[in-house]
Amino acid sequence: MSHDNCLFCKIAAGEIPSTKVHEDDDFVAFKDIHPAADTHVLVIPRKHVETLSNCTEGDAPLLGKMMILVARLAEQLGCAYTGGDTGFRTVINTGPGGGQEVYHLHAHILAGPRPWKRM
Ligand code: 5GP
Ligand code: ZN
């Protein structure tokens, strides 16, 4: 399940410190170390999946749960879409062409006043 020398597996296991905002049996969410916006949280599955491109039909429940968790965390973080100009951005970078730097699947949650930094 966990992958040797994977930074995010180590964060999920608590072997590398992070500011966690959520933890359950399947997922961990923590603040990005170089935030690109006032709110910048990463949501990861505990299961080591390298990229979205590595996902198959069998990962559908995991991905579905991950997206619902993103929505719940946005509420917890105070950036859910509740009308007007509220809301947040969700990003999954995939592969070098998508700007992925850490090869453990993760969804970025970004929100707050513009401008945001490049990520
Ligand atoms: P990617 O480019 O792979 O989609 O995003 C990786 C993200 O992980 C980047 O936004 C980067 O700032 C964040 N990151 C890299 N190393 C660490 C770390 O050790 N701790 C935390 N909390 N975030 C990290
Ligand atoms: Zn991993």
mmCIF file of C-alpha atoms and ligand atoms in Angstrom:
data_model
loop_
_atom_site.group_PDB
_atom_site.id
_atom_site.type_symbol
_atom_site.label_atom_id
_atom_site.label_comp_id
_atom_site.label_asym_id
_atom_site.label_seq_id
_atom_site.Cartn_x
_atom_site.Cartn_y
_atom_site.Cartn_z
ATOM 1 C CA MET A 1 0.000 0.000 0.000
ATOM 2 C CA SER A 2 2.501 2.637 1.095
ATOM 3 C CA HIS A 3 5.444 3.269 -1.166
ATOM 4 C CA ASP A 4 9.066 3.593 -0.017
ATOM 5 C CA ASN A 5 10.463 7.070 -0.465
ATOM 6 C CA CYS A 6 7.069 8.574 -1.327
ATOM 7 C CA LEU A 7 6.790 11.951 0.398
ATOM 8 C CA PHE A 8 2.987 11.873 0.642
ATOM 9 C CA CYS A 9 2.907 8.265 1.942
ATOM 10 C CA LYS A 10 5.257 9.471 4.688
ATOM 11 C CA ILE A 11 3.041 12.487 5.416
ATOM 12 C CA ALA A 12 -0.025 10.198 5.551
ATOM 13 C CA ALA A 13 1.817 7.904 7.975
ATOM 14 C CA GLY A 14 2.886 10.870 10.135
ATOM 15 C CA GLU A 15 6.572 10.146 9.447
ATOM 16 C CA ILE A 16 6.997 13.627 7.957
ATOM 17 C CA PRO A 17 5.240 16.499 9.743
ATOM 18 C CA SER A 18 2.417 18.414 8.093
ATOM 19 C CA THR A 19 -0.479 20.594 9.158
ATOM 20 C CA LYS A 20 -3.352 18.155 8.783
ATOM 21 C CA VAL A 21 -6.880 19.454 8.426
ATOM 22 C CA HIS A 22 -8.538 16.043 8.052
ATOM 23 C CA GLU A 23 -7.729 12.356 8.559
ATOM 24 C CA ASP A 24 -9.848 9.248 8.134
ATOM 25 C CA ASP A 25 -9.302 5.591 7.238
ATOM 26 C CA ASP A 26 -8.897 6.324 3.528
ATOM 27 C CA PHE A 27 -7.744 9.952 3.142
ATOM 28 C CA VAL A 28 -5.566 12.659 4.641
ATOM 29 C CA ALA A 29 -5.786 16.394 3.928
ATOM 30 C CA PHE A 30 -3.048 18.841 4.876
ATOM 31 C CA LYS A 31 -1.903 22.386 4.122
ATOM 32 C CA ASP A 32 0.392 22.857 1.145
ATOM 33 C CA ILE A 33 3.891 23.833 2.314
ATOM 34 C CA HIS A 34 4.109 26.543 -0.385
ATOM 35 C CA PRO A 35 0.566 27.914 -0.507
ATOM 36 C CA ALA A 36 -0.445 29.504 -3.801
ATOM 37 C CA ALA A 37 -3.555 31.049 -2.223
ATOM 38 C CA ASP A 38 -4.841 31.917 1.266
ATOM 39 C CA THR A 39 -6.482 28.502 1.345
ATOM 40 C CA HIS A 40 -4.337 25.756 -0.224
ATOM 41 C CA VAL A 41 -4.966 22.226 0.974
ATOM 42 C CA LEU A 42 -3.937 18.889 -0.542
ATOM 43 C CA VAL A 43 -6.206 15.844 -0.307
ATOM 44 C CA ILE A 44 -4.565 12.436 -0.742
ATOM 45 C CA PRO A 45 -5.702 8.827 -0.548
ATOM 46 C CA ARG A 46 -3.738 6.746 1.966
ATOM 47 C CA LYS A 47 -3.408 4.202 -0.854
ATOM 48 C CA HIS A 48 -0.357 4.965 -2.990
ATOM 49 C CA VAL A 49 -1.643 5.762 -6.478
ATOM 50 C CA GLU A 50 0.933 7.587 -8.605
ATOM 51 C CA THR A 51 -1.254 9.621 -10.933
ATOM 52 C CA LEU A 52 -4.818 10.013 -12.168
ATOM 53 C CA SER A 53 -3.675 8.262 -15.350
ATOM 54 C CA ASN A 54 -2.886 5.147 -13.284
ATOM 55 C CA CYS A 55 -6.482 4.946 -12.065
ATOM 56 C CA THR A 56 -8.830 2.307 -13.413
ATOM 57 C CA GLU A 57 -12.512 1.422 -12.993
ATOM 58 C CA GLY A 58 -11.632 -0.195 -9.664
ATOM 59 C CA ASP A 59 -10.522 3.170 -8.320
ATOM 60 C CA ALA A 60 -13.912 4.779 -9.043
ATOM 61 C CA PRO A 61 -15.143 4.482 -5.419
ATOM 62 C CA LEU A 62 -11.861 5.982 -4.152
ATOM 63 C CA LEU A 63 -12.014 8.882 -6.615
ATOM 64 C CA GLY A 64 -15.693 9.474 -5.928
ATOM 65 C CA LYS A 65 -15.120 9.561 -2.170
ATOM 66 C CA MET A 66 -12.152 11.873 -2.701
ATOM 67 C CA MET A 67 -14.264 14.408 -4.624
ATOM 68 C CA ILE A 68 -17.031 14.336 -2.009
ATOM 69 C CA LEU A 69 -14.380 14.846 0.676
ATOM 70 C CA VAL A 70 -13.097 17.867 -1.291
ATOM 71 C CA ALA A 71 -16.598 19.345 -1.145
ATOM 72 C CA ARG A 72 -16.937 18.682 2.605
ATOM 73 C CA LEU A 73 -13.466 20.092 3.322
ATOM 74 C CA ALA A 74 -14.306 23.226 1.351
ATOM 75 C CA GLU A 75 -17.214 23.711 3.777
ATOM 76 C CA GLN A 76 -14.912 23.096 6.760
ATOM 77 C CA LEU A 77 -12.367 25.557 5.329
ATOM 78 C CA GLY A 78 -15.060 28.170 4.737
ATOM 79 C CA CYS A 79 -14.726 28.292 0.957
ATOM 80 C CA ALA A 80 -17.661 26.186 -0.299
ATOM 81 C CA TYR A 81 -19.846 27.590 -3.045
ATOM 82 C CA THR A 82 -22.836 29.040 -1.239
ATOM 83 C CA GLY A 83 -23.914 31.559 -3.861
ATOM 84 C CA GLY A 84 -22.648 34.987 -4.842
ATOM 85 C CA ASP A 85 -18.892 35.134 -5.483
ATOM 86 C CA THR A 86 -17.996 32.234 -3.147
ATOM 87 C CA GLY A 87 -16.307 28.980 -4.169
ATOM 88 C CA PHE A 88 -12.994 27.242 -4.664
ATOM 89 C CA ARG A 89 -10.810 25.573 -7.303
ATOM 90 C CA THR A 90 -9.905 21.878 -7.402
ATOM 91 C CA VAL A 91 -6.806 20.848 -9.375
ATOM 92 C CA ILE A 92 -5.257 17.432 -10.086
ATOM 93 C CA ASN A 93 -1.950 17.792 -11.931
ATOM 94 C CA THR A 94 -1.106 14.638 -13.888
ATOM 95 C CA GLY A 95 2.390 13.842 -15.153
ATOM 96 C CA PRO A 96 5.153 16.271 -16.125
ATOM 97 C CA GLY A 97 2.918 17.660 -18.864
ATOM 98 C CA GLY A 98 0.350 18.541 -16.211
ATOM 99 C CA GLY A 99 2.913 20.037 -13.839
ATOM 100 C CA GLN A 100 2.822 17.161 -11.322
ATOM 101 C CA GLU A 101 5.764 17.253 -8.919
ATOM 102 C CA VAL A 102 4.788 14.674 -6.302
ATOM 103 C CA TYR A 103 3.860 11.251 -7.698
ATOM 104 C CA HIS A 104 1.186 10.324 -5.184
ATOM 105 C CA LEU A 105 -2.316 11.271 -6.369
ATOM 106 C CA HIS A 106 -3.535 14.488 -4.783
ATOM 107 C CA ALA A 107 -6.231 17.091 -5.299
ATOM 108 C CA HIS A 108 -5.418 20.718 -4.592
ATOM 109 C CA ILE A 109 -8.122 22.874 -2.981
ATOM 110 C CA LEU A 110 -7.484 26.567 -3.621
ATOM 111 C CA ALA A 111 -9.477 29.580 -2.506
ATOM 112 C CA GLY A 112 -9.151 33.157 -1.353
ATOM 113 C CA PRO A 113 -8.572 36.574 -2.798
ATOM 114 C CA ARG A 114 -6.719 36.882 -6.121
ATOM 115 C CA PRO A 115 -4.036 37.039 -7.288
ATOM 116 C CA TRP A 116 -2.872 33.501 -6.521
ATOM 117 C CA LYS A 117 0.743 32.471 -6.913
ATOM 118 C CA ARG A 118 1.802 30.196 -9.750
ATOM 119 C CA MET A 119 1.639 26.534 -8.773
HETATM 120 P P1 5GP B 1 1.891 18.942 -7.724
HETATM 121 O O1 5GP B 1 2.718 19.910 -8.512
HETATM 122 O O2 5GP B 1 2.537 17.586 -7.673
HETATM 123 O O3 5GP B 1 0.453 18.903 -8.163
HETATM 124 O O4 5GP B 1 1.811 19.530 -6.269
HETATM 125 C C1 5GP B 1 2.639 19.135 -5.228
HETATM 126 C C2 5GP B 1 2.392 20.106 -4.103
HETATM 127 O O5 5GP B 1 2.961 19.563 -2.936
HETATM 128 C C3 5GP B 1 3.036 21.490 -4.318
HETATM 129 O O6 5GP B 1 2.034 22.497 -4.288
HETATM 130 C C4 5GP B 1 4.016 21.613 -3.156
HETATM 131 O O7 5GP B 1 4.076 22.911 -2.614
HETATM 132 C C5 5GP B 1 3.479 20.595 -2.157
HETATM 133 N N1 5GP B 1 4.513 20.016 -1.322
HETATM 134 C C6 5GP B 1 5.721 19.542 -1.740
HETATM 135 N N2 5GP B 1 6.407 19.048 -0.690
HETATM 136 C C7 5GP B 1 5.607 19.210 0.405
HETATM 137 C C8 5GP B 1 5.793 18.875 1.797
HETATM 138 O O8 5GP B 1 6.801 18.339 2.233
HETATM 139 N N3 5GP B 1 4.770 19.192 2.630
HETATM 140 C C9 5GP B 1 3.620 19.796 2.181
HETATM 141 N N4 5GP B 1 2.681 20.070 3.097
HETATM 142 N N5 5GP B 1 3.424 20.112 0.883
HETATM 143 C C10 5GP B 1 4.409 19.817 0.010
HETATM 144 ZN ZN ZN B 2 2.688 7.501 -1.876
#
